[in-house]
Amino acid sequence: MTDELALTIDHLTLSVADIAKAKAFYEKALAPAGLELVAELTPDITGGAHFVAFGKGRKGNLWIAATGQQTPTTHFCFRVGSRAAVRAFHEQAIAAGGVDNGAPGVREMYHPEYYAAFVTDPEGHNVECVTFDLAP
């Protein structure tokens, strides 16, 4: 992998109003990206908000915090290894309650090899999944 494709962000936290709904959505939507629930911290542990984290192994990369609906909402993207994984993300995210915000396809305006799909999550965040893999 070239340096231009190396991940530099360690983790991201989103604020949500409904932690149970967000947890259920992301458990299903992020499975095609190989991400799973890796931590859940209840208010009695944190002394404040309820948090859930998704990642690989023991590392949480996406944290969801029950601290109220985030305004404005945000956009973020997960990179996967294949176009099939992008399509699976789109399908799973919609099945989990997301709204189509861009069907899987090449987005040449970004890059000739940019294959992505977009879904709006139940809290209004624009979630994207992308690959630079050329195989159909």
Short mmCIF file of N, CA and C in Angstrom, two decimals:
data_model
loop_
_atom_site.label_atom_id
_atom_site.label_comp_id
_atom_site.label_asym_id
_atom_site.label_seq_id
_atom_site.Cartn_x
_atom_site.Cartn_y
_atom_site.Cartn_z
N MET A 1 0.84 -1.17 0.00
CA MET A 1 0.00 0.00 0.00
C MET A 1 0.89 1.24 0.00
N THR A 2 0.49 2.20 -0.77
CA THR A 2 1.26 3.44 -0.83
C THR A 2 0.95 4.30 0.39
N ASP A 3 1.83 5.26 0.67
CA ASP A 3 1.62 6.17 1.79
C ASP A 3 0.32 6.96 1.65
N GLU A 4 -0.08 7.26 0.40
CA GLU A 4 -1.28 8.06 0.21
C GLU A 4 -2.54 7.34 0.66
N LEU A 5 -2.48 6.02 0.79
CA LEU A 5 -3.65 5.26 1.22
C LEU A 5 -3.54 4.79 2.67
N ALA A 6 -2.50 5.17 3.37
CA ALA A 6 -2.32 4.75 4.75
C ALA A 6 -3.28 5.52 5.67
N LEU A 7 -3.87 4.80 6.61
CA LEU A 7 -4.80 5.41 7.55
C LEU A 7 -4.05 6.25 8.57
N THR A 8 -4.51 7.47 8.81
CA THR A 8 -3.85 8.34 9.78
C THR A 8 -4.74 8.68 10.97
N ILE A 9 -6.04 8.49 10.86
CA ILE A 9 -6.94 8.76 11.98
C ILE A 9 -7.05 7.50 12.82
N ASP A 10 -6.84 7.65 14.12
CA ASP A 10 -6.89 6.49 15.01
C ASP A 10 -8.32 6.13 15.40
N HIS A 11 -9.13 7.12 15.76
CA HIS A 11 -10.52 6.84 16.09
C HIS A 11 -11.38 8.09 15.95
N LEU A 12 -12.68 7.86 15.92
CA LEU A 12 -13.67 8.91 15.71
C LEU A 12 -14.82 8.63 16.66
N THR A 13 -15.41 9.68 17.24
CA THR A 13 -16.58 9.51 18.10
C THR A 13 -17.75 10.29 17.53
N LEU A 14 -18.91 9.63 17.45
CA LEU A 14 -20.15 10.25 17.03
C LEU A 14 -21.07 10.35 18.23
N SER A 15 -21.84 11.40 18.29
CA SER A 15 -22.84 11.57 19.33
C SER A 15 -24.19 11.17 18.75
N VAL A 16 -24.96 10.39 19.53
CA VAL A 16 -26.27 9.94 19.07
C VAL A 16 -27.30 10.09 20.19
N ALA A 17 -28.56 10.14 19.78
CA ALA A 17 -29.66 10.22 20.74
C ALA A 17 -30.09 8.82 21.17
N ASP A 18 -30.03 7.85 20.26
CA ASP A 18 -30.52 6.50 20.55
C ASP A 18 -29.37 5.49 20.39
N ILE A 19 -28.70 5.20 21.49
CA ILE A 19 -27.52 4.32 21.46
C ILE A 19 -27.89 2.89 21.03
N ALA A 20 -29.05 2.40 21.45
CA ALA A 20 -29.43 1.02 21.09
C ALA A 20 -29.65 0.92 19.58
N LYS A 21 -30.32 1.90 19.00
CA LYS A 21 -30.57 1.89 17.56
C LYS A 21 -29.27 2.05 16.79
N ALA A 22 -28.39 2.94 17.25
CA ALA A 22 -27.11 3.14 16.58
C ALA A 22 -26.25 1.88 16.68
N LYS A 23 -26.24 1.25 17.83
CA LYS A 23 -25.46 0.02 18.02
C LYS A 23 -25.94 -1.06 17.05
N ALA A 24 -27.25 -1.25 16.96
CA ALA A 24 -27.81 -2.27 16.06
C ALA A 24 -27.48 -1.95 14.60
N PHE A 25 -27.58 -0.68 14.22
CA PHE A 25 -27.28 -0.27 12.85
C PHE A 25 -25.82 -0.57 12.51
N TYR A 26 -24.89 -0.10 13.33
CA TYR A 26 -23.47 -0.24 13.01
C TYR A 26 -22.98 -1.68 13.13
N GLU A 27 -23.57 -2.47 14.00
CA GLU A 27 -23.18 -3.90 14.05
C GLU A 27 -23.41 -4.56 12.70
N LYS A 28 -24.51 -4.25 12.07
CA LYS A 28 -24.84 -4.86 10.78
C LYS A 28 -24.12 -4.16 9.62
N ALA A 29 -24.14 -2.83 9.62
CA ALA A 29 -23.59 -2.06 8.50
C ALA A 29 -22.08 -2.21 8.37
N LEU A 30 -21.36 -2.33 9.47
CA LEU A 30 -19.90 -2.37 9.41
C LEU A 30 -19.32 -3.78 9.29
N ALA A 31 -20.16 -4.80 9.39
CA ALA A 31 -19.66 -6.18 9.26
C ALA A 31 -18.93 -6.41 7.93
N PRO A 32 -19.44 -5.91 6.78
CA PRO A 32 -18.71 -6.12 5.53
C PRO A 32 -17.33 -5.47 5.51
N ALA A 33 -17.11 -4.47 6.35
CA ALA A 33 -15.79 -3.82 6.45
C ALA A 33 -14.89 -4.54 7.45
N GLY A 34 -15.39 -5.63 8.03
CA GLY A 34 -14.60 -6.40 9.00
C GLY A 34 -14.56 -5.77 10.37
N LEU A 35 -15.47 -4.83 10.63
CA LEU A 35 -15.51 -4.17 11.93
C LEU A 35 -16.64 -4.76 12.76
N GLU A 36 -16.37 -4.92 14.05
CA GLU A 36 -17.37 -5.49 14.94
C GLU A 36 -17.36 -4.75 16.27
N LEU A 37 -18.37 -4.99 17.08
CA LEU A 37 -18.44 -4.39 18.40
C LEU A 37 -17.26 -4.90 19.23
N VAL A 38 -16.42 -3.98 19.72
CA VAL A 38 -15.24 -4.39 20.49
C VAL A 38 -15.29 -3.89 21.93
N ALA A 39 -16.19 -2.95 22.22
CA ALA A 39 -16.30 -2.45 23.60
C ALA A 39 -17.66 -1.82 23.81
N GLU A 40 -18.14 -1.92 25.04
CA GLU A 40 -19.34 -1.22 25.46
C GLU A 40 -19.12 -0.75 26.88
N LEU A 41 -19.19 0.56 27.04
CA LEU A 41 -18.95 1.17 28.35
C LEU A 41 -20.23 1.86 28.80
N THR A 42 -20.83 1.33 29.84
CA THR A 42 -22.08 1.87 30.36
C THR A 42 -21.81 3.08 31.25
N PRO A 43 -22.83 3.88 31.52
CA PRO A 43 -22.64 5.06 32.35
C PRO A 43 -22.03 4.79 33.72
N ASP A 44 -22.31 3.62 34.30
CA ASP A 44 -21.73 3.31 35.61
C ASP A 44 -20.21 3.10 35.51
N ILE A 45 -19.71 2.77 34.33
CA ILE A 45 -18.27 2.61 34.12
C ILE A 45 -17.63 3.96 33.80
N THR A 46 -18.28 4.75 32.94
CA THR A 46 -17.69 6.03 32.49
C THR A 46 -17.97 7.19 33.43
N GLY A 47 -18.98 7.03 34.26
CA GLY A 47 -19.37 8.15 35.11
C GLY A 47 -20.15 9.20 34.35
N GLY A 48 -20.56 8.87 33.13
CA GLY A 48 -21.30 9.82 32.29
C GLY A 48 -22.11 9.10 31.24
N ALA A 49 -21.67 9.20 30.00
CA ALA A 49 -22.42 8.67 28.86
C ALA A 49 -22.17 7.18 28.64
N HIS A 50 -23.08 6.58 27.89
CA HIS A 50 -22.98 5.20 27.42
C HIS A 50 -22.23 5.24 26.09
N PHE A 51 -21.20 4.40 25.93
CA PHE A 51 -20.40 4.35 24.71
C PHE A 51 -20.39 2.93 24.17
N VAL A 52 -20.37 2.80 22.84
CA VAL A 52 -20.06 1.53 22.18
C VAL A 52 -18.96 1.81 21.16
N ALA A 53 -18.11 0.82 20.93
CA ALA A 53 -16.99 0.99 20.00
C ALA A 53 -16.96 -0.15 19.00
N PHE A 54 -16.64 0.19 17.75
CA PHE A 54 -16.50 -0.78 16.68
C PHE A 54 -15.08 -0.71 16.14
N GLY A 55 -14.53 -1.88 15.85
CA GLY A 55 -13.17 -1.94 15.32
C GLY A 55 -12.80 -3.36 14.99
N LYS A 56 -11.51 -3.62 15.03
CA LYS A 56 -10.98 -4.96 14.78
C LYS A 56 -10.16 -5.38 15.99
N GLY A 57 -10.34 -6.63 16.42
CA GLY A 57 -9.60 -7.10 17.57
C GLY A 57 -10.01 -6.34 18.82
N ARG A 58 -9.03 -5.79 19.51
CA ARG A 58 -9.32 -5.07 20.76
C ARG A 58 -9.41 -3.56 20.58
N LYS A 59 -9.22 -3.07 19.36
CA LYS A 59 -9.10 -1.63 19.10
C LYS A 59 -10.39 -1.03 18.57
N GLY A 60 -10.95 -0.06 19.27
CA GLY A 60 -12.12 0.66 18.79
C GLY A 60 -11.71 1.81 17.89
N ASN A 61 -12.23 1.85 16.67
CA ASN A 61 -11.95 2.93 15.74
C ASN A 61 -13.13 3.90 15.63
N LEU A 62 -14.33 3.36 15.71
CA LEU A 62 -15.53 4.20 15.68
C LEU A 62 -16.23 4.05 17.03
N TRP A 63 -16.32 5.15 17.75
CA TRP A 63 -17.00 5.18 19.05
C TRP A 63 -18.32 5.91 18.87
N ILE A 64 -19.37 5.39 19.48
CA ILE A 64 -20.69 6.01 19.47
C ILE A 64 -21.00 6.37 20.91
N ALA A 65 -21.37 7.63 21.14
CA ALA A 65 -21.65 8.12 22.49
C ALA A 65 -23.10 8.56 22.60
N ALA A 66 -23.77 8.12 23.65
CA ALA A 66 -25.16 8.51 23.90
C ALA A 66 -25.18 9.87 24.59
N THR A 67 -24.83 10.90 23.84
CA THR A 67 -24.77 12.26 24.40
C THR A 67 -25.71 13.21 23.67
N GLY A 68 -26.67 12.65 22.92
CA GLY A 68 -27.65 13.47 22.21
C GLY A 68 -27.34 13.53 20.72
N GLN A 69 -28.37 13.83 19.95
CA GLN A 69 -28.19 13.90 18.50
C GLN A 69 -27.18 14.99 18.13
N GLN A 70 -26.23 14.62 17.31
CA GLN A 70 -25.15 15.52 16.90
C GLN A 70 -25.64 16.49 15.83
N THR A 71 -25.37 17.76 16.05
CA THR A 71 -25.71 18.79 15.08
C THR A 71 -24.52 19.72 14.90
N PRO A 72 -24.01 19.88 13.70
CA PRO A 72 -24.48 19.20 12.50
C PRO A 72 -24.02 17.75 12.48
N THR A 73 -24.64 16.98 11.61
CA THR A 73 -24.21 15.59 11.43
C THR A 73 -22.86 15.59 10.72
N THR A 74 -22.28 14.42 10.58
CA THR A 74 -20.96 14.34 9.98
C THR A 74 -20.93 13.31 8.85
N HIS A 75 -19.85 13.34 8.12
CA HIS A 75 -19.58 12.36 7.06
C HIS A 75 -18.27 11.67 7.40
N PHE A 76 -18.25 10.34 7.26
CA PHE A 76 -17.02 9.59 7.43
C PHE A 76 -17.07 8.38 6.52
N CYS A 77 -15.89 7.81 6.28
CA CYS A 77 -15.77 6.74 5.29
C CYS A 77 -14.85 5.64 5.80
N PHE A 78 -15.24 4.40 5.54
CA PHE A 78 -14.39 3.25 5.83
C PHE A 78 -13.88 2.68 4.52
N ARG A 79 -12.60 2.33 4.47
CA ARG A 79 -12.02 1.72 3.27
C ARG A 79 -12.04 0.21 3.44
N VAL A 80 -12.42 -0.48 2.37
CA VAL A 80 -12.46 -1.94 2.33
C VAL A 80 -11.63 -2.43 1.16
N GLY A 81 -11.45 -3.74 1.07
CA GLY A 81 -10.56 -4.31 0.07
C GLY A 81 -11.18 -4.67 -1.26
N SER A 82 -12.51 -4.59 -1.37
CA SER A 82 -13.11 -5.02 -2.63
C SER A 82 -14.41 -4.29 -2.92
N ARG A 83 -14.80 -4.32 -4.18
CA ARG A 83 -16.07 -3.74 -4.58
C ARG A 83 -17.23 -4.55 -4.01
N ALA A 84 -17.03 -5.85 -3.88
CA ALA A 84 -18.08 -6.70 -3.27
C ALA A 84 -18.35 -6.25 -1.84
N ALA A 85 -17.33 -5.88 -1.10
CA ALA A 85 -17.51 -5.41 0.28
C ALA A 85 -18.25 -4.07 0.30
N VAL A 86 -18.00 -3.20 -0.67
CA VAL A 86 -18.74 -1.93 -0.76
C VAL A 86 -20.21 -2.22 -1.00
N ARG A 87 -20.49 -3.13 -1.92
CA ARG A 87 -21.89 -3.48 -2.21
C ARG A 87 -22.56 -4.11 -0.98
N ALA A 88 -21.83 -4.98 -0.28
CA ALA A 88 -22.38 -5.62 0.92
C ALA A 88 -22.65 -4.58 2.01
N PHE A 89 -21.74 -3.63 2.18
CA PHE A 89 -21.97 -2.54 3.15
C PHE A 89 -23.28 -1.83 2.83
N HIS A 90 -23.45 -1.42 1.58
CA HIS A 90 -24.63 -0.67 1.17
C HIS A 90 -25.90 -1.47 1.45
N GLU A 91 -25.89 -2.72 1.08
CA GLU A 91 -27.04 -3.59 1.28
C GLU A 91 -27.34 -3.78 2.78
N GLN A 92 -26.31 -4.09 3.56
CA GLN A 92 -26.49 -4.33 4.99
C GLN A 92 -26.92 -3.07 5.73
N ALA A 93 -26.34 -1.93 5.36
CA ALA A 93 -26.67 -0.67 6.03
C ALA A 93 -28.13 -0.28 5.78
N ILE A 94 -28.61 -0.49 4.57
CA ILE A 94 -30.01 -0.20 4.28
C ILE A 94 -30.91 -1.19 5.01
N ALA A 95 -30.54 -2.45 5.02
CA ALA A 95 -31.33 -3.45 5.74
C ALA A 95 -31.39 -3.15 7.24
N ALA A 96 -30.36 -2.46 7.75
CA ALA A 96 -30.31 -2.14 9.18
C ALA A 96 -30.99 -0.82 9.52
N GLY A 97 -31.64 -0.18 8.54
CA GLY A 97 -32.38 1.05 8.81
C GLY A 97 -31.79 2.30 8.23
N GLY A 98 -30.69 2.17 7.49
CA GLY A 98 -30.11 3.34 6.83
C GLY A 98 -30.88 3.71 5.58
N VAL A 99 -30.60 4.89 5.05
CA VAL A 99 -31.26 5.38 3.84
C VAL A 99 -30.20 5.55 2.76
N ASP A 100 -30.51 5.06 1.57
CA ASP A 100 -29.59 5.18 0.44
C ASP A 100 -29.22 6.64 0.22
N ASN A 101 -27.92 6.90 0.14
CA ASN A 101 -27.43 8.25 -0.13
C ASN A 101 -26.42 8.23 -1.27
N GLY A 102 -26.42 7.13 -2.03
CA GLY A 102 -25.50 6.98 -3.16
C GLY A 102 -25.18 5.52 -3.37
N ALA A 103 -25.78 4.92 -4.39
CA ALA A 103 -25.59 3.50 -4.67
C ALA A 103 -24.13 3.19 -5.00
N PRO A 104 -23.72 1.95 -4.83
CA PRO A 104 -22.35 1.58 -5.18
C PRO A 104 -22.02 1.92 -6.63
N GLY A 105 -20.85 2.52 -6.81
CA GLY A 105 -20.42 2.86 -8.15
C GLY A 105 -19.13 3.65 -8.14
N VAL A 106 -18.57 3.85 -9.33
CA VAL A 106 -17.33 4.62 -9.49
C VAL A 106 -17.68 6.10 -9.39
N ARG A 107 -16.87 6.82 -8.63
CA ARG A 107 -17.03 8.28 -8.49
C ARG A 107 -15.78 8.93 -9.10
N GLU A 108 -15.76 9.05 -10.43
CA GLU A 108 -14.58 9.55 -11.13
C GLU A 108 -14.22 10.97 -10.75
N MET A 109 -15.19 11.75 -10.27
CA MET A 109 -14.87 13.12 -9.87
C MET A 109 -13.89 13.16 -8.71
N TYR A 110 -13.84 12.08 -7.92
CA TYR A 110 -12.87 11.98 -6.82
C TYR A 110 -11.56 11.36 -7.30
N HIS A 111 -11.71 10.26 -8.06
CA HIS A 111 -10.55 9.51 -8.54
C HIS A 111 -11.08 8.45 -9.49
N PRO A 112 -10.37 8.12 -10.57
CA PRO A 112 -10.87 7.13 -11.53
C PRO A 112 -11.08 5.73 -10.95
N GLU A 113 -10.46 5.43 -9.83
CA GLU A 113 -10.59 4.10 -9.21
C GLU A 113 -11.41 4.16 -7.92
N TYR A 114 -12.10 5.25 -7.68
CA TYR A 114 -12.86 5.47 -6.44
C TYR A 114 -14.22 4.81 -6.57
N TYR A 115 -14.39 3.65 -5.94
CA TYR A 115 -15.66 2.91 -5.97
C TYR A 115 -16.26 2.97 -4.58
N ALA A 116 -17.42 3.59 -4.45
CA ALA A 116 -17.97 3.84 -3.13
C ALA A 116 -19.49 3.73 -3.11
N ALA A 117 -20.02 3.67 -1.89
CA ALA A 117 -21.45 3.73 -1.64
C ALA A 117 -21.67 4.57 -0.38
N PHE A 118 -22.83 5.22 -0.33
CA PHE A 118 -23.15 6.12 0.78
C PHE A 118 -24.51 5.76 1.37
N VAL A 119 -24.61 5.83 2.70
CA VAL A 119 -25.86 5.58 3.39
C VAL A 119 -25.98 6.60 4.52
N THR A 120 -27.18 7.12 4.71
CA THR A 120 -27.45 7.99 5.85
C THR A 120 -27.91 7.11 7.00
N ASP A 121 -27.20 7.19 8.13
CA ASP A 121 -27.55 6.34 9.28
C ASP A 121 -28.81 6.87 9.97
N PRO A 122 -29.37 6.14 10.93
CA PRO A 122 -30.61 6.58 11.58
C PRO A 122 -30.52 7.94 12.29
N GLU A 123 -29.32 8.43 12.57
CA GLU A 123 -29.16 9.73 13.23
C GLU A 123 -28.83 10.85 12.24
N GLY A 124 -28.73 10.51 10.94
CA GLY A 124 -28.48 11.52 9.92
C GLY A 124 -27.03 11.65 9.47
N HIS A 125 -26.12 10.82 10.01
CA HIS A 125 -24.72 10.86 9.59
C HIS A 125 -24.57 10.19 8.22
N ASN A 126 -23.72 10.75 7.37
CA ASN A 126 -23.47 10.23 6.04
C ASN A 126 -22.29 9.26 6.11
N VAL A 127 -22.58 7.97 6.04
CA VAL A 127 -21.57 6.92 6.17
C VAL A 127 -21.22 6.41 4.78
N GLU A 128 -19.93 6.35 4.51
CA GLU A 128 -19.45 5.92 3.19
C GLU A 128 -18.52 4.72 3.35
N CYS A 129 -18.48 3.91 2.32
CA CYS A 129 -17.55 2.79 2.24
C CYS A 129 -16.90 2.87 0.86
N VAL A 130 -15.56 2.76 0.80
CA VAL A 130 -14.84 2.94 -0.45
C VAL A 130 -13.78 1.87 -0.64
N THR A 131 -13.49 1.58 -1.90
CA THR A 131 -12.35 0.75 -2.26
C THR A 131 -11.70 1.36 -3.50
N PHE A 132 -10.43 1.05 -3.69
CA PHE A 132 -9.72 1.44 -4.90
C PHE A 132 -9.39 0.21 -5.74
N ASP A 133 -9.99 -0.92 -5.36
CA ASP A 133 -9.80 -2.17 -6.08
C ASP A 133 -10.50 -2.09 -7.43
N LEU A 134 -9.86 -2.55 -8.48
CA LEU A 134 -10.42 -2.47 -9.82
C LEU A 134 -11.28 -3.66 -10.21
N ALA A 135 -11.15 -4.77 -9.49
CA ALA A 135 -11.92 -5.97 -9.84
C ALA A 135 -13.40 -5.74 -9.59
N PRO A 136 -14.24 -6.21 -10.52
CA PRO A 136 -15.69 -6.00 -10.35
C PRO A 136 -16.20 -6.78 -9.17
#
